Amino acid sequence: MNLSPLPLAVFVVDATGSITSWNRACEKLAGYTAADIRNQTLERLIAFDDAGAAGAIPVAARADAESTGHLLCSNGNRLPIRVTIAPQSFDPDQPGSFSVIVIPRTGVVPPRYSLIQDLPVADIIEGLPCVFYVIDQSGHLLLWNHQLEEALEMSSEELPTSNVKFFFDEKERPAIVQKILDAFDHGSSSHEAELIGKHGRRTTFLFHCARTSLGSLPCVFGTGLDIDARKRTEQGLRVRERAIYSSVNAIVITCCEGGDNKIEYVNPAFEQMTGYTLAEIKGRNPRFMRIEGCDVQEHKRVHDALARRESVRSVLRNRRKNGDIFWNDLRIDPVSNIDGEVTHFVAVINDITEARHYERRLHHLAHHDPLTGLANRTLLQDQLKEAIEFALHNGVLGALAFLDLDNFKHINDSLGHEAGDAVLQEIAQRLRANMRENDTVARVGGDEFVLVIQDQPSLEHVADLVERIRRSVRDPIEVAGKEIVPGTSIGVALFPVDGDNVDRIMRAADAAMYHAKTLGKNNCQFYSDELNQIVHQHLMLEASLSRAIRNGEMMLGYQPKVDLRSGKVVGAEALVRWRHPEHGMISPDEFIPVAEETGLIVPLGEWVLAEACGALKAMQALGIHDFVISVNLSARQLRQRQFARHLAEVLERHQVDPRMLELEVTESQLMDRPAEAMEALAELKALGVRLSIDDFGTGYSSLSHLQKFPVDFIKIDRSFLGGGVHDGHAVITRAIIALGHSLKMKVIAEGVETREQLAFLRHHHCDQMQGYYFSGALTQDKLQEMVSNDDRLTT
């Protein structure tokens, strides 16, 4: 019943309809005294609209149903009312008693009647910061305040006819009924429950019930405190507590006590991370895990921030219970109470040990060679820069040494890359062993190593060190059951003598190494101004050579080849020359090595072949069909996959008989990669061209290989004729001629310059010769004139 002008009269009757008790509202509404009502029956006071007589329908049959009728008042008036009859108790073990709730129909309340006026505490109840209610034993409301109406989203007219158990979720109703019964039976009860509004709004209340009576009517009154916000807060706290408990990050909560921060809570992640349980460390300061002497500045920064009651973040190391050191990313934040006073700190710890190790590995990989573990080019430049700055600042001498292994490609090609890798690793170890801890050993290329040598007392000391390193590298290495004797060409630049920055010193050392290789390899050269001039000329030559090929500055000379039996000119060797527009004629000895090194030998070789084929075509036009021009092939040309096909196209384009073209390859070219050379020569031989081995006797070919090569000629190197025909060379020359003939090859001697050499060659049945004794290189016109005139060797 609402504490509004609406009265709510309640009679309690037995199964026969006799009134056993009532509340004061009944007396006020009907105008009877207690004596008037006592011993009356329900039909004497209420006339129901749906029955001819009050007792026509039993009371039990009307239970849980709403009826209309008239209250028969003491003054004779008939007051229109709504009547709700309900079993008197929730308890099914107490049947037979019923509550009859009488509610005047709207607009017919007697003006003289107001329950509120009769209740001096009404204003207090309406002003309570909670819901207030009075429930009779049938479970219906007798009194309530407006807060209950708002919670249930119902009007004052709707509430009296509803049983209170229907204000709750169906699952909770049995427990709610039991709590109300407990209040009737034991005097009081308390419980939490959600009130469900008419439109579905749910609000959690903390209910307190107490037994009382209104007149002779037993009832329960109580209050409900809205704890919805508190429940949400509690739920949020439970969620956050669970989040802290389940977090993968370690969390520590410390309490500020007397200037100290003592551990109050740690989550399972912390226990797993550190090995310490909460029971072991509760009440201790977290600094017990600190590593003394480690990350001192970071620890001070954290301490100062906590003293200022500020947040702080740090990365430092701690020690686990088992003694292991781990890196942790630490974030600490203060927690304040309602007065703004910091009472606690919350620390979140992320174990970044693996990340740190991974960063270090990445850093190592970014700055070191993966095969040897030596510094790479990036780290080398950083270390060299520091070394140069140290030398400049302290007035000391430093050195940079470039090492290039000699013939390393041959090791890879003949023994495989695994053997090559093993050699590189062994060389790396030897270099480390010969260097000091503060010096740098780097690998910057396939077989290129660099040494940064700091703080040297003298040039002589540097020279001794480099020579010791060269000899160390030279020691034999056993790989795959074979002994390898590596060599190295070393170029050395001094700093700050040869330069005061990284770029200059590296260029100087590289130039010195290049010079060492040109001097025959396996030696050491120091940088000098003269060497710089040589390197500069080399670079200029390289740039000019590319232009020369494009601009037609190259020309061919043809040195005649003579048959020693008939004296007839039977062929010529094409010799390339460079007619420089500024420097005049440049010898092949100067530009051919540059062309080989830079790869320009390929376009140069193509030009030579085209020019030679053009000369042969001109010979054919003159009716000369038994003349052969030989062209030297470079190693790069021989290894080109499509070289044979390109050559066939050149021959076809010039309409030249392939038998008129001879290709010369050196003995060292053949033996560098015998299997590949044999395959390439077979393809060329299939075209019909002739093949010859140049510089025979200067290489290391074996007879087993030589007899397999499909060659037509071997050329005796000029060095075997240079000392005359009576020294030891004569024996070799005779042996080569005999060997060639036994292998069904013709033998050509080059560099013939004296009558004595000519006589020796004829005596030992050499087939052909070329050299200044008969003729130097001729232009194409002069050669054509010589052949057309049938000029011959007469002596």
mmCIF file of N, CA, C and O in Angstrom, residues 567-613:
data_model
loop_
_atom_site.group_PDB
_atom_site.id
_atom_site.type_symbol
_atom_site.label_atom_id
_atom_site.label_comp_id
_atom_site.label_asym_id
_atom_site.label_seq_id
_atom_site.Cartn_x
_atom_site.Cartn_y
_atom_site.Cartn_z
ATOM 1 N N GLY A 567 107.730 -22.636 -96.635
ATOM 2 C CA GLY A 567 108.000 -21.210 -96.491
ATOM 3 C C GLY A 567 106.813 -20.342 -96.836
ATOM 4 O O GLY A 567 106.899 -19.109 -96.813
ATOM 5 N N LYS A 568 105.663 -20.950 -97.166
ATOM 6 C CA LYS A 568 104.480 -20.210 -97.597
ATOM 7 C C LYS A 568 103.729 -19.623 -96.400
ATOM 8 O O LYS A 568 103.656 -20.220 -95.329
ATOM 9 N N VAL A 569 103.132 -18.415 -96.588
ATOM 10 C CA VAL A 569 102.281 -17.808 -95.567
ATOM 11 C C VAL A 569 100.919 -18.504 -95.614
ATOM 12 O O VAL A 569 100.194 -18.384 -96.607
ATOM 13 N N VAL A 570 100.606 -19.238 -94.543
ATOM 14 C CA VAL A 570 99.376 -20.039 -94.536
ATOM 15 C C VAL A 570 98.306 -19.472 -93.597
ATOM 16 O O VAL A 570 97.183 -19.966 -93.563
ATOM 17 N N GLY A 571 98.689 -18.467 -92.855
ATOM 18 C CA GLY A 571 97.709 -17.903 -91.921
ATOM 19 C C GLY A 571 98.280 -16.704 -91.200
ATOM 20 O O GLY A 571 99.401 -16.248 -91.493
ATOM 21 N N ALA A 572 97.511 -16.195 -90.249
ATOM 22 C CA ALA A 572 97.966 -15.036 -89.464
ATOM 23 C C ALA A 572 97.215 -15.018 -88.134
ATOM 24 O O ALA A 572 96.078 -15.504 -88.033
ATOM 25 N N GLU A 573 97.874 -14.450 -87.113
ATOM 26 C CA GLU A 573 97.218 -14.266 -85.823
ATOM 27 C C GLU A 573 96.742 -12.827 -85.715
ATOM 28 O O GLU A 573 97.522 -11.897 -85.953
ATOM 29 N N ALA A 574 95.445 -12.666 -85.383
ATOM 30 C CA ALA A 574 94.873 -11.327 -85.221
ATOM 31 C C ALA A 574 95.286 -10.773 -83.866
ATOM 32 O O ALA A 574 95.009 -11.373 -82.829
ATOM 33 N N LEU A 575 95.944 -9.626 -83.875
ATOM 34 C CA LEU A 575 96.424 -8.993 -82.650
ATOM 35 C C LEU A 575 95.774 -7.615 -82.525
ATOM 36 O O LEU A 575 95.920 -6.770 -83.409
ATOM 37 N N VAL A 576 95.041 -7.404 -81.413
ATOM 38 C CA VAL A 576 94.303 -6.164 -81.246
ATOM 39 C C VAL A 576 95.229 -5.052 -80.735
ATOM 40 O O VAL A 576 96.131 -5.287 -79.931
ATOM 41 N N ARG A 577 95.001 -3.840 -81.263
ATOM 42 C CA ARG A 577 95.749 -2.665 -80.847
ATOM 43 C C ARG A 577 94.764 -1.551 -80.530
ATOM 44 O O ARG A 577 93.654 -1.525 -81.043
ATOM 45 N N TRP A 578 95.229 -0.614 -79.674
ATOM 46 C CA TRP A 578 94.362 0.524 -79.295
ATOM 47 C C TRP A 578 95.066 1.793 -79.744
ATOM 48 O O TRP A 578 96.123 2.145 -79.245
ATOM 49 N N ARG A 579 94.403 2.494 -80.654
ATOM 50 C CA ARG A 579 94.927 3.761 -81.143
ATOM 51 C C ARG A 579 94.201 4.875 -80.400
ATOM 52 O O ARG A 579 93.137 5.334 -80.812
ATOM 53 N N HIS A 580 94.804 5.298 -79.259
ATOM 54 C CA HIS A 580 94.174 6.286 -78.394
ATOM 55 C C HIS A 580 94.290 7.673 -79.033
ATOM 56 O O HIS A 580 95.364 8.036 -79.536
ATOM 57 N N PRO A 581 93.212 8.461 -79.029
ATOM 58 C CA PRO A 581 93.264 9.778 -79.696
ATOM 59 C C PRO A 581 94.249 10.752 -79.044
ATOM 60 O O PRO A 581 94.698 11.687 -79.699
ATOM 61 N N GLU A 582 94.608 10.533 -77.768
ATOM 62 C CA GLU A 582 95.524 11.443 -77.079
ATOM 63 C C GLU A 582 96.880 10.810 -76.806
ATOM 64 O O GLU A 582 97.912 11.474 -76.912
ATOM 65 N N HIS A 583 96.874 9.535 -76.450
ATOM 66 C CA HIS A 583 98.113 8.882 -76.030
ATOM 67 C C HIS A 583 98.732 7.996 -77.108
ATOM 68 O O HIS A 583 99.735 7.323 -76.846
ATOM 69 N N GLY A 584 98.138 7.966 -78.283
ATOM 70 C CA GLY A 584 98.694 7.162 -79.358
ATOM 71 C C GLY A 584 98.445 5.680 -79.145
ATOM 72 O O GLY A 584 97.458 5.284 -78.522
ATOM 73 N N MET A 585 99.353 4.847 -79.665
ATOM 74 C CA MET A 585 99.181 3.407 -79.587
ATOM 75 C C MET A 585 99.398 2.907 -78.148
ATOM 76 O O MET A 585 100.399 3.234 -77.513
ATOM 77 N N ILE A 586 98.427 2.102 -77.651
ATOM 78 C CA ILE A 586 98.534 1.495 -76.315
ATOM 79 C C ILE A 586 98.692 -0.004 -76.489
ATOM 80 O O ILE A 586 97.919 -0.645 -77.218
ATOM 81 N N SER A 587 99.690 -0.552 -75.835
ATOM 82 C CA SER A 587 100.007 -1.973 -75.961
ATOM 83 C C SER A 587 98.911 -2.843 -75.360
ATOM 84 O O SER A 587 98.298 -2.473 -74.353
ATOM 85 N N PRO A 588 98.674 -4.020 -75.945
ATOM 86 C CA PRO A 588 97.695 -4.962 -75.364
ATOM 87 C C PRO A 588 98.049 -5.343 -73.939
ATOM 88 O O PRO A 588 97.157 -5.618 -73.134
ATOM 89 N N ASP A 589 99.347 -5.372 -73.619
ATOM 90 C CA ASP A 589 99.753 -5.727 -72.264
ATOM 91 C C ASP A 589 99.190 -4.751 -71.236
ATOM 92 O O ASP A 589 99.042 -5.086 -70.052
ATOM 93 N N GLU A 590 98.851 -3.519 -71.666
ATOM 94 C CA GLU A 590 98.310 -2.520 -70.751
ATOM 95 C C GLU A 590 96.797 -2.610 -70.620
ATOM 96 O O GLU A 590 96.256 -2.490 -69.516
ATOM 97 N N PHE A 591 96.092 -2.835 -71.739
ATOM 98 C CA PHE A 591 94.636 -2.752 -71.649
ATOM 99 C C PHE A 591 93.923 -4.106 -71.589
ATOM 100 O O PHE A 591 92.780 -4.184 -71.118
ATOM 101 N N ILE A 592 94.561 -5.190 -72.052
ATOM 102 C CA ILE A 592 93.893 -6.496 -72.011
ATOM 103 C C ILE A 592 93.603 -6.935 -70.572
ATOM 104 O O ILE A 592 92.489 -7.397 -70.270
ATOM 105 N N PRO A 593 94.559 -6.812 -69.609
ATOM 106 C CA PRO A 593 94.223 -7.173 -68.219
ATOM 107 C C PRO A 593 93.059 -6.360 -67.652
ATOM 108 O O PRO A 593 92.232 -6.878 -66.903
ATOM 109 N N VAL A 594 92.984 -5.063 -68.040
ATOM 110 C CA VAL A 594 91.871 -4.232 -67.581
ATOM 111 C C VAL A 594 90.563 -4.731 -68.184
ATOM 112 O O VAL A 594 89.523 -4.810 -67.504
ATOM 113 N N ALA A 595 90.615 -5.083 -69.461
ATOM 114 C CA ALA A 595 89.418 -5.598 -70.121
ATOM 115 C C ALA A 595 88.960 -6.906 -69.478
ATOM 116 O O ALA A 595 87.761 -7.142 -69.285
ATOM 117 N N GLU A 596 89.914 -7.770 -69.133
ATOM 118 C CA GLU A 596 89.584 -9.035 -68.472
ATOM 119 C C GLU A 596 88.933 -8.778 -67.116
ATOM 120 O O GLU A 596 87.923 -9.373 -66.758
ATOM 121 N N GLU A 597 89.526 -7.867 -66.377
ATOM 122 C CA GLU A 597 89.060 -7.604 -65.017
ATOM 123 C C GLU A 597 87.679 -6.986 -65.002
ATOM 124 O O GLU A 597 86.837 -7.305 -64.159
ATOM 125 N N THR A 598 87.394 -6.101 -65.933
ATOM 126 C CA THR A 598 86.128 -5.357 -65.933
ATOM 127 C C THR A 598 85.025 -6.043 -66.720
ATOM 128 O O THR A 598 83.871 -5.627 -66.653
ATOM 129 N N GLY A 599 85.367 -7.083 -67.483
ATOM 130 C CA GLY A 599 84.360 -7.736 -68.315
ATOM 131 C C GLY A 599 84.246 -7.142 -69.699
ATOM 132 O O GLY A 599 83.476 -7.639 -70.533
ATOM 133 N N LEU A 600 85.002 -6.060 -69.965
ATOM 134 C CA LEU A 600 84.957 -5.453 -71.304
ATOM 135 C C LEU A 600 85.583 -6.349 -72.351
ATOM 136 O O LEU A 600 85.455 -6.086 -73.561
ATOM 137 N N ILE A 601 86.249 -7.416 -71.891
ATOM 138 C CA ILE A 601 86.852 -8.350 -72.842
ATOM 139 C C ILE A 601 85.804 -9.023 -73.709
ATOM 140 O O ILE A 601 86.090 -9.431 -74.839
ATOM 141 N N VAL A 602 84.578 -9.126 -73.200
ATOM 142 C CA VAL A 602 83.512 -9.784 -73.972
ATOM 143 C C VAL A 602 83.119 -8.952 -75.192
ATOM 144 O O VAL A 602 83.166 -9.447 -76.330
ATOM 145 N N PRO A 603 82.723 -7.663 -75.033
ATOM 146 C CA PRO A 603 82.421 -6.885 -76.245
ATOM 147 C C PRO A 603 83.657 -6.678 -77.129
ATOM 148 O O PRO A 603 83.541 -6.630 -78.358
ATOM 149 N N LEU A 604 84.841 -6.581 -76.491
ATOM 150 C CA LEU A 604 86.061 -6.442 -77.293
ATOM 151 C C LEU A 604 86.298 -7.701 -78.114
ATOM 152 O O LEU A 604 86.652 -7.627 -79.309
ATOM 153 N N GLY A 605 86.106 -8.874 -77.502
ATOM 154 C CA GLY A 605 86.282 -10.138 -78.215
ATOM 155 C C GLY A 605 85.297 -10.291 -79.363
ATOM 156 O O GLY A 605 85.645 -10.825 -80.428
ATOM 157 N N GLU A 606 84.082 -9.830 -79.162
ATOM 158 C CA GLU A 606 83.080 -9.899 -80.236
ATOM 159 C C GLU A 606 83.498 -9.026 -81.415
ATOM 160 O O GLU A 606 83.334 -9.414 -82.583
ATOM 161 N N TRP A 607 84.044 -7.851 -81.070
ATOM 162 C CA TRP A 607 84.503 -6.965 -82.152
ATOM 163 C C TRP A 607 85.660 -7.607 -82.913
ATOM 164 O O TRP A 607 85.714 -7.547 -84.151
ATOM 165 N N VAL A 608 86.613 -8.225 -82.204
ATOM 166 C CA VAL A 608 87.757 -8.864 -82.856
ATOM 167 C C VAL A 608 87.293 -9.976 -83.787
ATOM 168 O O VAL A 608 87.776 -10.098 -84.930
ATOM 169 N N LEU A 609 86.366 -10.804 -83.331
ATOM 170 C CA LEU A 609 85.862 -11.906 -84.169
ATOM 171 C C LEU A 609 85.199 -11.361 -85.436
ATOM 172 O O LEU A 609 85.406 -11.893 -86.544
ATOM 173 N N ALA A 610 84.406 -10.304 -85.276
ATOM 174 C CA ALA A 610 83.734 -9.737 -86.453
ATOM 175 C C ALA A 610 84.749 -9.167 -87.438
ATOM 176 O O ALA A 610 84.637 -9.359 -88.666
ATOM 177 N N GLU A 611 85.799 -8.464 -86.927
ATOM 178 C CA GLU A 611 86.827 -7.908 -87.798
ATOM 179 C C GLU A 611 87.607 -9.014 -88.513
ATOM 180 O O GLU A 611 87.914 -8.915 -89.719
ATOM 181 N N ALA A 612 87.941 -10.084 -87.761
ATOM 182 C CA ALA A 612 88.703 -11.190 -88.363
ATOM 183 C C ALA A 612 87.893 -11.876 -89.447
ATOM 184 O O ALA A 612 88.435 -12.229 -90.522
ATOM 185 N N CYS A 613 86.589 -12.056 -89.191
ATOM 186 C CA CYS A 613 85.740 -12.686 -90.209
ATOM 187 C C CYS A 613 85.612 -11.777 -91.442
ATOM 188 O O CYS A 613 85.541 -12.254 -92.590
#
